[in-house]
Every structure is written in structure tokens, then in C-alpha cells.
XYZ file of C-alpha atoms in Angstrom:
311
model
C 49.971 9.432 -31.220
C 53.874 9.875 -30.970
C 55.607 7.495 -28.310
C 57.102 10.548 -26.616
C 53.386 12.445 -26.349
C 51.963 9.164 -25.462
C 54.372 8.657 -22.519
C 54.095 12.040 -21.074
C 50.116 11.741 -21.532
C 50.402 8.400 -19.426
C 52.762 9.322 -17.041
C 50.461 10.286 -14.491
C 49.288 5.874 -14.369
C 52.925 5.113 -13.413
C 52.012 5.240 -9.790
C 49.821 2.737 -10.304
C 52.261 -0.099 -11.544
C 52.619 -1.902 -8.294
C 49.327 -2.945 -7.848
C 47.525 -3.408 -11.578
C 48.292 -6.937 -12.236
C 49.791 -7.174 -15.846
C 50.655 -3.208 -15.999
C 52.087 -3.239 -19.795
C 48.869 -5.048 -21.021
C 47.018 -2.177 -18.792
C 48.429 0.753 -20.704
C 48.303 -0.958 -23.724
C 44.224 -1.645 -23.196
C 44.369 2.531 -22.903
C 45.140 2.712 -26.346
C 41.886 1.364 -27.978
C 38.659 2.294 -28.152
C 35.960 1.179 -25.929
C 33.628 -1.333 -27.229
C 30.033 0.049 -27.821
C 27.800 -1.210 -25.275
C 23.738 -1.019 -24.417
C 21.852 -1.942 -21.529
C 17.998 -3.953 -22.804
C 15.402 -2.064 -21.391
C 12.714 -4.474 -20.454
C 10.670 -2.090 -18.357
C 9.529 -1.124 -22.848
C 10.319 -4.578 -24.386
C 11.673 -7.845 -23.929
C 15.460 -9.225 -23.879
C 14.142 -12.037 -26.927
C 11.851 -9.210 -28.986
C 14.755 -6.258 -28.810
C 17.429 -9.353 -30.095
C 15.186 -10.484 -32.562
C 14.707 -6.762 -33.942
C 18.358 -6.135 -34.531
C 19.268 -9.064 -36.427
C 16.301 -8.176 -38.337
C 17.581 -4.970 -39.060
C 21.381 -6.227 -40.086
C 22.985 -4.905 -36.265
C 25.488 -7.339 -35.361
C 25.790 -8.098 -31.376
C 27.224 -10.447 -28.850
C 25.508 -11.180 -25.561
C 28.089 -9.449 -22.037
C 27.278 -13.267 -20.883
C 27.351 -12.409 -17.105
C 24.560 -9.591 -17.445
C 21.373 -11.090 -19.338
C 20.525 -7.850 -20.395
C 23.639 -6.242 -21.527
C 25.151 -6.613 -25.389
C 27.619 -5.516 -26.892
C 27.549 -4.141 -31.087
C 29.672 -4.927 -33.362
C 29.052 -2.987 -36.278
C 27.022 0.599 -34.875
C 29.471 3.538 -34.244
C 26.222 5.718 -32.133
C 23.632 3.983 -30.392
C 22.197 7.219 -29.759
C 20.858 7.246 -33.124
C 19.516 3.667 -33.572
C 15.849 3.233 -33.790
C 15.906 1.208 -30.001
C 17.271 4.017 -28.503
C 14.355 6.667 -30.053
C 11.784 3.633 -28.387
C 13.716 3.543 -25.122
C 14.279 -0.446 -25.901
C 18.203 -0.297 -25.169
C 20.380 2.188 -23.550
C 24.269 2.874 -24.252
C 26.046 1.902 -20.946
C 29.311 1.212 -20.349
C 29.443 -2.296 -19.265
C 31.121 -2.292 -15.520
C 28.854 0.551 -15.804
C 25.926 -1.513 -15.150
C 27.960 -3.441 -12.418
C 26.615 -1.104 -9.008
C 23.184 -2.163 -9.157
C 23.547 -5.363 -9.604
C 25.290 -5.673 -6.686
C 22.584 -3.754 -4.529
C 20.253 -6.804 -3.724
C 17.089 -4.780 -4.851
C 13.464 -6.296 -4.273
C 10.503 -4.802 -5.665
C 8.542 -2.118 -2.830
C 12.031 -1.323 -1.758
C 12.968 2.823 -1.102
C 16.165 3.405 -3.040
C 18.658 6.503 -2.623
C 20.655 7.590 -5.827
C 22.609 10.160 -4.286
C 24.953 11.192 -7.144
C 22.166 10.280 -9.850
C 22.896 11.996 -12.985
C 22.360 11.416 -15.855
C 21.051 8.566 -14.788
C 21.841 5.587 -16.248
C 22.121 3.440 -12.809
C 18.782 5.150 -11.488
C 16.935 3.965 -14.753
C 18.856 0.241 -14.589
C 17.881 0.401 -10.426
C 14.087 0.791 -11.597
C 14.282 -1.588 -14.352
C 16.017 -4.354 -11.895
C 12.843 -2.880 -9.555
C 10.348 -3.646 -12.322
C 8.873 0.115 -11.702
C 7.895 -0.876 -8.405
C 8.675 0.945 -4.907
C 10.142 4.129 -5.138
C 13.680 5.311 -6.364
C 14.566 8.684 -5.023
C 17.228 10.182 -8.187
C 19.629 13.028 -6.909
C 22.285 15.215 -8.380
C 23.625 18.640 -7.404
C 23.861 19.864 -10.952
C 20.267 21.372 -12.787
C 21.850 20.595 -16.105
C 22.576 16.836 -15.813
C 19.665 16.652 -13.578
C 17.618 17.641 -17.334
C 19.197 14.604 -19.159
C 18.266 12.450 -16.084
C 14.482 13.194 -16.965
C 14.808 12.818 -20.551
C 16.288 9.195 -19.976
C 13.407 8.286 -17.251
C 11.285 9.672 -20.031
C 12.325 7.773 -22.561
C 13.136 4.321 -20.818
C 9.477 4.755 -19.825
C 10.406 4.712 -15.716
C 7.356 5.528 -13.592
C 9.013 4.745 -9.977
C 11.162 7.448 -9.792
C 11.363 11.463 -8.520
C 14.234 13.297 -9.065
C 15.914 15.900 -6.391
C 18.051 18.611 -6.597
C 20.827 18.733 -3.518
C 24.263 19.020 -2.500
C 24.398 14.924 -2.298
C 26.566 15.973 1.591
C 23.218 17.825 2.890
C 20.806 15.658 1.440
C 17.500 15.918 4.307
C 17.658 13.402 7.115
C 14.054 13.073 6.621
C 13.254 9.600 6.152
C 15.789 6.162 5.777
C 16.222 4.316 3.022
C 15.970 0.183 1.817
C 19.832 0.712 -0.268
C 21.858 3.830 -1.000
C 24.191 3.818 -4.525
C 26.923 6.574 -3.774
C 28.413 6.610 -7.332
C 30.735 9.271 -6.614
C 31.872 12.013 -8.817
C 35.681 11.166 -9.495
C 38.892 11.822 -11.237
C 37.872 9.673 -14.274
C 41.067 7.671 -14.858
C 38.344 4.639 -15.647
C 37.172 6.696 -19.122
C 40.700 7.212 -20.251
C 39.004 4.825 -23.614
C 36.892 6.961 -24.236
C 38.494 10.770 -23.311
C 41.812 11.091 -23.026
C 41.665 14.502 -21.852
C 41.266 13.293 -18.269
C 44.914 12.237 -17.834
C 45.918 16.100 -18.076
C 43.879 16.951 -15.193
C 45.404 14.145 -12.793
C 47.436 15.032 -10.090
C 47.521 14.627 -6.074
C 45.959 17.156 -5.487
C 42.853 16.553 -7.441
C 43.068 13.139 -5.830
C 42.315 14.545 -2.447
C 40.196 17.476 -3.352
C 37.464 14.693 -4.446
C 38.679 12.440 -1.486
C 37.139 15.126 0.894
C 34.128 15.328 -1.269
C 33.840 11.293 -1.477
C 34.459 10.706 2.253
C 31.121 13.228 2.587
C 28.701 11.770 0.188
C 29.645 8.299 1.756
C 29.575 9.522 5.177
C 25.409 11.235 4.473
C 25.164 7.633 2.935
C 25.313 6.155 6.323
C 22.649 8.742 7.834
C 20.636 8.132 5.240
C 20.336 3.917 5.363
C 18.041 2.032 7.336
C 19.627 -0.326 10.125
C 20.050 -3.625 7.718
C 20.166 -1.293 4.722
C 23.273 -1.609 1.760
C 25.100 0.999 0.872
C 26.960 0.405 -2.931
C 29.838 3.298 -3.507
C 31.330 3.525 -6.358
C 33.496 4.931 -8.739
C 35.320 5.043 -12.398
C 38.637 5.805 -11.171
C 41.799 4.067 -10.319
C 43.212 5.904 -7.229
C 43.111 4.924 -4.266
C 43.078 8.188 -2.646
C 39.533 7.927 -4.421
C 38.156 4.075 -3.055
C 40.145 2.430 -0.547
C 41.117 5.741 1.568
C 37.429 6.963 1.646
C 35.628 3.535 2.460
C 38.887 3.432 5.028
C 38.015 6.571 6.529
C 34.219 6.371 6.877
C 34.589 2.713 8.444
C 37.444 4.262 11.530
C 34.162 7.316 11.224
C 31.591 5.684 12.195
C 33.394 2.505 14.163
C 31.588 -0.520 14.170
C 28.042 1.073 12.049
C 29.348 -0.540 8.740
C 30.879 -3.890 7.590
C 32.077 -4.271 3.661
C 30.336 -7.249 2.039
C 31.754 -9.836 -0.071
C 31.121 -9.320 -3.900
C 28.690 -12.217 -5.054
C 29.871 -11.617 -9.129
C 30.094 -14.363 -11.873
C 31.681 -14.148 -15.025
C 34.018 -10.830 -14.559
C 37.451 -10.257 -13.727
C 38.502 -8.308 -10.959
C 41.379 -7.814 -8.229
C 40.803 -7.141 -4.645
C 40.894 -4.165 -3.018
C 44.025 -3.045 -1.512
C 44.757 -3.219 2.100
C 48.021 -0.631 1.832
C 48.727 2.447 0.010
C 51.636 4.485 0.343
C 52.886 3.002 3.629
C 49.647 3.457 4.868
C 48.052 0.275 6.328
C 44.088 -0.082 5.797
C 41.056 -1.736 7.091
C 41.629 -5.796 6.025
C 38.251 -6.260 4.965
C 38.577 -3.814 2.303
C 40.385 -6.731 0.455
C 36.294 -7.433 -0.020
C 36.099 -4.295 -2.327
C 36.497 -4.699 -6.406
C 38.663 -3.014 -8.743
C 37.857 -3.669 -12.555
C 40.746 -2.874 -14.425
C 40.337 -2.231 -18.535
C 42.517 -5.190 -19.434
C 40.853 -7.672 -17.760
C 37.615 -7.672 -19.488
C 38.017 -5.042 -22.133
C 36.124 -2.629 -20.406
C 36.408 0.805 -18.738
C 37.589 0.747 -15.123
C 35.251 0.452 -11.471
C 35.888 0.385 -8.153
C 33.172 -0.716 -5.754
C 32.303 -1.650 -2.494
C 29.026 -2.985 -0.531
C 28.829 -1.323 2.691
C 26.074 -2.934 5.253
C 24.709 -0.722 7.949
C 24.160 -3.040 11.158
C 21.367 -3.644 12.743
């Protein structure tokens, strides 16, 4: 790519090089591909019998190291194809990907929200960390993705799990659930690795026409969680406009419902979350929240937060 069309493709991150630690190795990080990572399925086979059948088969791997069942190939350009996908034994996952539900505390029995499931890779990883036990409630506003959803829960051999169709804002007050994962739809500046198209669709104004939609999902999140319950929200973006400002807003919103959790994480690099944006001072705790930036793990990026409803 030419250094002047690389620039003006990039220009767009430049308002983000006060606060990513190490901002030259950041952009650099853009530049490469992502690795190629799977999620084990054990809900069809085991961590030691899927291992043992790649090296079998020649596939070259390397365990994530902080997520037992997460590797990462070395020498397969489409997962999709392999054998282990066909059986539902792995499933390709981008590794801070498979970071929300690990960080929702699940127990088995539990009633579990997806509000923004599709297509469904944290639902299926939610009832695999469930062991197909209690019930995980999959939702998604789009028909489309909502079909790719049930071909994954299909295929990964998930029993726990119905799938709904509505506006993730309006979803029915009807009954309260154990944990809530808001993985919000987003600007996508975290899959820059893998589609670069996103930067050309960046601007302020995108960044507050999903604020508004963010700030909603998260808000029905807290209508929708027991008293005691955990609300993860997440997304694969960098802007704060996106993370901070929402969690910022719900928290003033609903006044003292809500207190942001310490992430309990080993073996990951992340920074805090930021307590001032453009002037703007925030909530302190939301120093508490995570932002996974590319170059620190050579990954895509994340921003959570754990969000506990009060009893």
C-alpha cells in the first residue's frame, strides 16, 4: 500500500494517539494480518482428543496460554474448511473475541441474555462455558445473521439455547435474567486486521449515531438483570464515544443501580479505561473497564466492562 494512501486510510486513528500507549507500534500492528484463531469446542470433543487430531493430521498450533481452550494455527489459511470445523470440534474466533464470557462468572442452571447475539460465536462459547446446562436466551435484530446463529448452535452441537428475533432496545420485560452480554454493534476500528474498509466509514458522526444506539441496548440491559445479576458490554472498537461515554452515561442514568467490576484476567495485556475524553471528565471507576489494543497481544481490539446490578 503506498505511504501516502496508507496515511490518509489511517488518518481517522490519529485522534487516538494520546491515550494508546506505544501509538507507532499501534499503527504499525494495523498493517499485518490477524493470526488465525479457533475456539475447542468441548461441548463435541475434548481439549486433549481435538490437539491430538491435528498434529495427527500435520496442522501446526500453539496453545492462547491464558484461555485453555483457545489455539492459535500456524500453517491453515481457512478454518472454515478444516475437517474440525465440518464436526463442530473447533470454531474460528478471534481471540479477545472469546474474552466477554469469560468474564461473565457463568454457573451451570444460570438464565443468560445475549442481547446482540449474532452470529453467535459468544452465545455458543456462553453454553459451552455452561456445559449445555440452564438456558441461554440468543438475540439479534437482523433475520439474516440470526440464520448463521442456528447453523453454528447446530453445528457446535448446543442444546441450551433459543434464539429471538428483537430490536435488542425493546427486548420484553418479561422475566430477569442470571447475566446479560451487551456486545454492541460498533464502528469496527478493532477489525481494521482483518477489513480495512472500516476506516473509510469512521467519522464523528458515526461515533455518536451508534453511541445513542449503545447507551439503549445497555440501558434495556439493566431492566433486563436480576438484582445481583452481571451485566458484560462490550465492543470491537476503539472510541470512546463508543465505551467509556455509554457505560458513563447509563451509570449518571440509572444513579446508584450499577457499579463497574474489577477485571479478574491473567495472562493478557490491557490498559485501563479512561476517566477523560475530550475535556470531558468521567465516572473514576471506569478506570475498572479494559481496552485491548492490537499491539499488545497481537490481537484485534476490545473494550469491556462488568457492570453489577445491586441488590
Amino acid at each position: 500500500m503506498p505511504g501516502a494512501v496508507e496515511e490518509e486510510l489511517f488518518s481517522p486513528l490519529k485522534r487516538y494517539e494520546r491515550i494508546i500507549p506505544g501509538f507507532r507500534e499501534f499503527l504499525e500492528c494495523l498493517r499485518n494480518p490477524l493470526p488465525k484463531t479457533v475456539r475447542i469446542n468441548t461441548l463435541k470433543a475434548s481439549v486433549e482428543e481435538v490437539l491430538s487430531g491435528l498434529e495427527e493430521r500435520g496442522v501446526e498450533f500453539e496453545p492462547l496460554g491464558w484461555y485453555e481452550h483457545g489455539i492459535k494455527l500456524l500453517n491453515v489459511e481457512k478454518p472454515g474448511n478444516m475437517l474440525e470445523y465440518f464436526l463442530g470440534f473447533i470454531h474460528p474466533q478471534e481471540e479477545v473475541s472469546m474474552i466477554p464470557p469469560l468474564l461473565m462468572e457463568l454457573q451451570h442452571g444460570e438464565l443468560v441474555l445475549d442481547l446482540c447475539a449474532a452470529p453467535g460465536s459468544k452465545a455458543t462459547q456462553i453454553s459451552q462455558l455452561m456445559a449445555n446446562t440452564g438456558h441461554v436466551v440468543a438475540n439479534d435484530v437482523s433475520l439474516s445473521r440470526l440464520s448463521l446463529l442456528r447453523d453454528n448452535y447446530e453445528r457446535l452441537g448446543v442444546l441450551n439455547m433459543s434464539v429471538t428475533m428483537y430490536d435488542g432496545r425493546r427486548f420484553p420485560l418479561v422475566c430477569q435474567f442470571d447475566k446479560v452480554l451487551v456486545d454492541a454493534p460498533c464502528s469496527c476500528e478493532g477489525v481494521i486486521r482483518k477489513d480495512f474498509s472500516v476506516l473509510r466509514a469512521l467519522g464523528k458522526h458515526a461515533y455518536w449515531r451508534m453511541h445513542k444506539l449503545q447507551r439503549a441496548l445497555l440501558l434495556r440491559a439493566t431492566r433486563l438483570v436480576k438484582p445481583g445479576g452481571l451485566i458484560v458490554y462490550s465492543t470491537c472498537t476503539f472510541a470512546p464515544e463508543e465505551n467509556e461515554l455509554v457505560v458513563d452515561y447509563v451509570l449518571k442514568r440509572t444513579r446508584d443501580l450499577l457499579e463497574i467490576e474489577p477485571l479478574e484476567l491473567q495472562g493478557l495485556k490491557y490498559a485501563p479505561g479512561l476517566t477523560e475524553w475530550g475535556g470531558r471528565e468521567l465516572h473514576p471507576d471506569l478506570v475498572y473497564c479494559a481496552r485491548f489494543y492490537p499491539h499488545f497481544n497481537d490481537t484485534g481490539g476490545l473494550f469491556v466492562a462488568k457492570l453489577r446490578r445491586k441488590k
